[in-house]
Short mmCIF file of C-alpha atoms and ligand atoms in Angstrom, two decimals:
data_model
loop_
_atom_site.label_atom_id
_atom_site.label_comp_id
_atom_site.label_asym_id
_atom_site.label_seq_id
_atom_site.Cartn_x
_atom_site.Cartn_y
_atom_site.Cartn_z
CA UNK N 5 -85.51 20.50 -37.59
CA UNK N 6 -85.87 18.07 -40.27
CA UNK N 7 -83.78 14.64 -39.63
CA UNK N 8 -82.15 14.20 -42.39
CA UNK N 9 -82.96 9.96 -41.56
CA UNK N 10 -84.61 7.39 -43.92
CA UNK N 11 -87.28 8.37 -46.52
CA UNK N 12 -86.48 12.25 -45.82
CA UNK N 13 -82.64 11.23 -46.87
CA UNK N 14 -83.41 9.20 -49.80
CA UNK N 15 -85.56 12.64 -51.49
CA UNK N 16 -83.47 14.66 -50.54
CA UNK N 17 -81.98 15.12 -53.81
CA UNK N 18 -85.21 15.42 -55.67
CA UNK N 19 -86.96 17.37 -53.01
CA UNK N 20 -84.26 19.86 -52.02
CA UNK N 21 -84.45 21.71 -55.49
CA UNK N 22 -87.91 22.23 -55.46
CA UNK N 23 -87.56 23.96 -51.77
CA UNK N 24 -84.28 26.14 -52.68
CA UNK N 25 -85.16 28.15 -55.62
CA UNK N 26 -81.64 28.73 -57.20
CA UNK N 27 -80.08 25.55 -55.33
CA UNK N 28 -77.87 25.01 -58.24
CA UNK N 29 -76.78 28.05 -58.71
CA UNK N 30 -75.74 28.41 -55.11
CA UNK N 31 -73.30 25.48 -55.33
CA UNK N 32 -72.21 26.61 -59.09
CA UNK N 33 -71.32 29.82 -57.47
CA UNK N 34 -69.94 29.02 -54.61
CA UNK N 35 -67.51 26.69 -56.73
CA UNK N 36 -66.82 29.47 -59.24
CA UNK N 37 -65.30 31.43 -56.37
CA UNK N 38 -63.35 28.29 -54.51
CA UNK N 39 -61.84 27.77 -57.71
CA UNK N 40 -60.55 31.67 -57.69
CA UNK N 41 -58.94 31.58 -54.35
CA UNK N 42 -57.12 28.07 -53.64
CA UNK N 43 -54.39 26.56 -55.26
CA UNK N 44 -54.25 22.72 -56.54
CA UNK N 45 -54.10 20.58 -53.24
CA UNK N 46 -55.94 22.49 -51.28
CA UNK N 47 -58.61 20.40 -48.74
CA UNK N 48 -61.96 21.55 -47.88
CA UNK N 49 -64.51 20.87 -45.18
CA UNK N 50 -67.71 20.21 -46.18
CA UNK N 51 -69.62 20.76 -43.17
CA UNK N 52 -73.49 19.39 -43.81
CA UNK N 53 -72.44 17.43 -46.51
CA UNK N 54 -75.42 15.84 -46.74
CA UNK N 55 -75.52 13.63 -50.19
CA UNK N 56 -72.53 14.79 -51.92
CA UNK N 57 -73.95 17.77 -54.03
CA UNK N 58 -71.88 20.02 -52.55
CA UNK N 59 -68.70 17.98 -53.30
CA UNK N 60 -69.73 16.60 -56.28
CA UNK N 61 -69.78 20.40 -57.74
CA UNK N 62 -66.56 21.21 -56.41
CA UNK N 63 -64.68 18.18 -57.72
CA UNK N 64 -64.87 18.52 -61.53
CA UNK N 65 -63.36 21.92 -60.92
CA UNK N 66 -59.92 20.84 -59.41
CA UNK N 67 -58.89 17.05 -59.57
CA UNK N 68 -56.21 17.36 -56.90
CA UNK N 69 -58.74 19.03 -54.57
CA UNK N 70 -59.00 16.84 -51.18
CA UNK N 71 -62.34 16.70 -49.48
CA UNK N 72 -63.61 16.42 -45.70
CA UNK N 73 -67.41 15.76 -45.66
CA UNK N 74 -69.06 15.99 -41.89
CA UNK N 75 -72.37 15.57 -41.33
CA UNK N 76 -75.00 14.39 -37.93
CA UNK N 77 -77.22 12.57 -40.69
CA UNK N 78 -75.72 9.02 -41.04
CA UNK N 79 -77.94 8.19 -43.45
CA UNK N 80 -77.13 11.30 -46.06
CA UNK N 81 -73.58 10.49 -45.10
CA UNK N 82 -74.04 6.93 -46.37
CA UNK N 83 -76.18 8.33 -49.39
CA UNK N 84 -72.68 10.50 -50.32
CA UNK N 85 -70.68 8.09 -50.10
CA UNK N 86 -72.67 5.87 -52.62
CA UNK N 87 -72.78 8.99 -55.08
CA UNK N 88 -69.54 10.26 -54.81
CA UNK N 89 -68.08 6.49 -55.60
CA UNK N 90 -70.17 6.52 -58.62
CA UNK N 91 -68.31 9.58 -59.65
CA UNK N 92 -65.29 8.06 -58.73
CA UNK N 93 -64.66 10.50 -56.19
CA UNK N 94 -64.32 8.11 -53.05
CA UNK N 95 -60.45 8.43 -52.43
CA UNK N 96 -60.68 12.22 -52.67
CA UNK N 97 -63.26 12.21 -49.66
CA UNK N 98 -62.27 11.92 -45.63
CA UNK N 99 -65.73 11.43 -44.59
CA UNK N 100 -66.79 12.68 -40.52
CA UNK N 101 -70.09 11.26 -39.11
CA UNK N 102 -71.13 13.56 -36.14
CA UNK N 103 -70.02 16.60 -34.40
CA UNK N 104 -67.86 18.99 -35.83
CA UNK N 105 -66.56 20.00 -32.67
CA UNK N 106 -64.21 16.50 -32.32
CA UNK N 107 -62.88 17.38 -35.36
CA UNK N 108 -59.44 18.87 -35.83
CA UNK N 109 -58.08 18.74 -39.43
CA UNK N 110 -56.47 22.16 -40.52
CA UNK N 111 -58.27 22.75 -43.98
CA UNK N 112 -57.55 25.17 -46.21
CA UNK N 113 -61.13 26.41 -47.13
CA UNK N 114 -64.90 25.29 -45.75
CA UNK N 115 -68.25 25.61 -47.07
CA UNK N 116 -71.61 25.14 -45.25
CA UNK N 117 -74.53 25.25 -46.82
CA UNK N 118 -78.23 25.08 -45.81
CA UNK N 119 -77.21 24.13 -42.36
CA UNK N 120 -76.83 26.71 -39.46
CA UNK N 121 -80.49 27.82 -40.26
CA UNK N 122 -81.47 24.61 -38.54
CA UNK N 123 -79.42 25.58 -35.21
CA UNK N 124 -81.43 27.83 -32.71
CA UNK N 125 -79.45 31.26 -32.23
CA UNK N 126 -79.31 30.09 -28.59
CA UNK N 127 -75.26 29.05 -28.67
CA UNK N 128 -75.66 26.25 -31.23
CA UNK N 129 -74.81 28.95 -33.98
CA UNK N 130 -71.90 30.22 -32.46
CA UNK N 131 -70.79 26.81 -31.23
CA UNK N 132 -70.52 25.80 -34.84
CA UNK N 133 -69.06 28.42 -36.36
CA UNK N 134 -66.25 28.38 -33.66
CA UNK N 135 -65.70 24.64 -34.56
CA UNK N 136 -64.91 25.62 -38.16
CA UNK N 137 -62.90 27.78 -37.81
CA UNK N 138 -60.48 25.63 -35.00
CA UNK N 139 -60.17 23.95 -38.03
CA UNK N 140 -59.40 26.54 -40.59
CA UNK N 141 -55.86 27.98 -41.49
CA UNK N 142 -55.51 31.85 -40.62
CA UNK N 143 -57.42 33.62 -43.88
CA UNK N 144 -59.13 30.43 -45.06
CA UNK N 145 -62.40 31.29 -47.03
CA UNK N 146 -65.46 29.99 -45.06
CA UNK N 147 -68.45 30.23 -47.57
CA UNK N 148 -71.95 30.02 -45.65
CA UNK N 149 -75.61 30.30 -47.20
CA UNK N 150 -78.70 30.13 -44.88
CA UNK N 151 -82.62 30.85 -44.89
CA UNK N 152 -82.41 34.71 -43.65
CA UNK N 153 -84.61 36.97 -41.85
CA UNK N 154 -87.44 38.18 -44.73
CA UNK N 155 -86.44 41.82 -46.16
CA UNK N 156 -90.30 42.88 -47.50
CA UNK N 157 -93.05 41.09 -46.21
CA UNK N 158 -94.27 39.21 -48.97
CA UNK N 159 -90.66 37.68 -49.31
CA UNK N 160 -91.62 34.30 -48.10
CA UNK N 161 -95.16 34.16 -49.71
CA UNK N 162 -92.93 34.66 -52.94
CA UNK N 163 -90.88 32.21 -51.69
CA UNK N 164 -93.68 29.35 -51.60
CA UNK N 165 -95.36 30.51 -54.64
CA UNK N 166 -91.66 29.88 -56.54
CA UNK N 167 -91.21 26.71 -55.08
CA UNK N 168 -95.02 25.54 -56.63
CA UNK N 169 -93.39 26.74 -59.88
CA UNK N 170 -90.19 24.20 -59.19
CA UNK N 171 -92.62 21.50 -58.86
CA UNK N 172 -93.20 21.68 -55.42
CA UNK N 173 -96.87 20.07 -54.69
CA UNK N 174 -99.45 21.63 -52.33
CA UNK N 175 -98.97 19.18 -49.35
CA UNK N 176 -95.40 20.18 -50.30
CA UNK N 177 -96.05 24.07 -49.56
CA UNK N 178 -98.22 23.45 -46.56
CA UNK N 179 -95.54 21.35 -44.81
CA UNK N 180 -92.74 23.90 -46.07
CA UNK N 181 -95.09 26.93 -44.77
CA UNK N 182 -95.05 25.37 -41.38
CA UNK N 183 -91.09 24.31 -41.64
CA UNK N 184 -90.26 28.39 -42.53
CA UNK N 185 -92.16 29.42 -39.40
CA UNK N 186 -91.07 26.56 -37.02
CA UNK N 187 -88.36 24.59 -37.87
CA UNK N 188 -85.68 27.30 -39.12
CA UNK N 189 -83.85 29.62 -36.70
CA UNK N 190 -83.25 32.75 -39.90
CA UNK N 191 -80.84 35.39 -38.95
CA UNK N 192 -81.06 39.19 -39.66
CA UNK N 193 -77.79 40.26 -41.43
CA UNK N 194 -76.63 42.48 -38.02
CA UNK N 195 -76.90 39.25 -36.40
CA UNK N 196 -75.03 37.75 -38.57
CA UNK N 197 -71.88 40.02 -38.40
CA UNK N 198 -71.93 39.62 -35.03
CA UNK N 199 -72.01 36.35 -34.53
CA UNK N 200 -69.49 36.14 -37.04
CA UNK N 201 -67.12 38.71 -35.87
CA UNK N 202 -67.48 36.38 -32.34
CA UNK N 203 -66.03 33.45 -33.97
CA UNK N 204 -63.00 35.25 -35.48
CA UNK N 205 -64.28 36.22 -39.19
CA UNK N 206 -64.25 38.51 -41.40
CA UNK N 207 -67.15 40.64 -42.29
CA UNK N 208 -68.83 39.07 -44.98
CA UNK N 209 -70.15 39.61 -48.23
CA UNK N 210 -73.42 38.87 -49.33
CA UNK N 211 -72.62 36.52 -52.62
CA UNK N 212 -76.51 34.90 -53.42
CA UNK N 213 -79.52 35.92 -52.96
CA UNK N 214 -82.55 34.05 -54.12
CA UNK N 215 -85.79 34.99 -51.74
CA UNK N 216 -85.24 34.02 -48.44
CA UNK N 217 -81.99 32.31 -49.45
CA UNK N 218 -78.48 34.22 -48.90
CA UNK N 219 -74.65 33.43 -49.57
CA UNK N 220 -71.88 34.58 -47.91
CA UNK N 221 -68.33 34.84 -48.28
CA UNK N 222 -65.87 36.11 -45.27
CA UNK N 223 -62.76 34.77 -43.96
CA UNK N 224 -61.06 33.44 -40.55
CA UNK N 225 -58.75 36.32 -39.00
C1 SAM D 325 -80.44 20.99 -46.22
S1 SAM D 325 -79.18 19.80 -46.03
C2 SAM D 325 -77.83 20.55 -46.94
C3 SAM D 325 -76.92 19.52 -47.51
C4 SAM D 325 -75.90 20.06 -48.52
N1 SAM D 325 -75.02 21.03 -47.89
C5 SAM D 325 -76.58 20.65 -49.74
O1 SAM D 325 -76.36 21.83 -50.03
O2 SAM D 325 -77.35 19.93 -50.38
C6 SAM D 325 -78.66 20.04 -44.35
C7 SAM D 325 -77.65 19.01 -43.90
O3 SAM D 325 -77.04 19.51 -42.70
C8 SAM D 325 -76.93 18.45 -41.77
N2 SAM D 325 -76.82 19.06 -40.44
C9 SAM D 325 -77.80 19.59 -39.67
N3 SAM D 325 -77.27 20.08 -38.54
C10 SAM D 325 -75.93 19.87 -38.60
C11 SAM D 325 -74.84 20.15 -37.75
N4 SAM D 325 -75.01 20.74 -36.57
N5 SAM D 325 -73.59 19.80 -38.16
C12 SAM D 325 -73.41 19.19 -39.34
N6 SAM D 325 -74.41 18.88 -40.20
C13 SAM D 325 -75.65 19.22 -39.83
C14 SAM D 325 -78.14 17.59 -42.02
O4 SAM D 325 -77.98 16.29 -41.53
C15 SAM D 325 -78.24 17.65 -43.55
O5 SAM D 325 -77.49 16.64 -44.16
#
């Protein structure tokens, strides 16, 4: 998987669009429906917060929204916390460098996005989807989007050929070519339910869909 460390942290934020088609959208949307279901107060884990995006989105939408951002990337982690102080967001933020599985903070919603496609579907997926939700209150919304399992087979070269068109260069495509096919662990939606149903969730409901990109929405039982 990619590591998230050094040069690869500092573009992330102007490489990551050109790889996601719809990344905005994805976090506009998954905001739009946070700010539906929870109350002022509420405190969400950010799990792969990476540079902030994530919580940077959510926090214009509520100001008495708390935030808990965990992530294994120090360096992304220390990249957030520069960003969200410049939107004076710092003393909303509980930030979590490494594992999710030490943590134990009962939130009342979590999001995770563009992560578990990185874990092999080997125990690493269900590991961390157990660890959220030890730490989610009974019916807290988990919202999850991932690189899926292609539906037609000329998803992915769509894919690429979208990702030129977001500026994407052709090193760019030949490095993200190789990533699809080696570096990402993509789930077919049966898998999916299962793996959630084996963590205690809800089924879930598709949400995005942008190429190879999917949202979902379900909730801990
Ligand atoms: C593609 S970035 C997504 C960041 C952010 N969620 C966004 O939408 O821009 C993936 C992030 O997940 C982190 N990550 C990878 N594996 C992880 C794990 N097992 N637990 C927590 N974070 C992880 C990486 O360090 C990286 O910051």
């Amino acid at each position: 998987m990619p590591h998230f460390q050094g040069d690869e942290a500092k573009r992330y934020d102007s490489n990551i669009i050109k790889l996601v088609p719809g990344y905005e959208l994805l976090h506009q949307l998954t905001a739009a429906q946070l700010v539906t279901l929870l109350p002022d107060e509420s405190t969400i884990l950010v799990i792969g917060a990476g540079t902030g995006k994530d919580i940077i989105e959510l926090a214009q939408h509520n100001d008495s929204w708390h935030f808990v951002a965990q992530d294994i990337s120090c360096d992304m982690l220390n990249i957030a916390k520069l960003q969200l102080a410049h939107h004076g967001l710092a003393s909303r933020v509980t930030f979590h460098y490494g594992a999710l599985s030490v943590l134990d903070t009962p939130v009342d919603a979590a999001i995770c996005l563009l992560v578990m496609h990185f874990l092999p579907d080997t125990g690493e997926k269900h590991a961390l989807l157990k660890s959220i939700h030890r730490n989610l209150q009974p019916k807290a919304p988990l919202f999850l989007a991932d690189l899926v399992s292609p539906e037609t087979q000329f998803e992915r070269e769509s894919q690429l050929l979208m990702c030129r068109s977001l500026g994407l260069t052709e090193v760019g495509e030949q490095r993200m070519r190789h990533n699809l096919n080696h570096e990402f662990y993509p789930l077919e939606r049966m898998r999916l339910a299962e793996l959630l149903d084996q963590a205690a969730f809800s089924s879930a409901n598709c949400y995005f869909k942008a190429l190879g990109f999917s949202g979902f929405a379900c909730r801990a039982l």
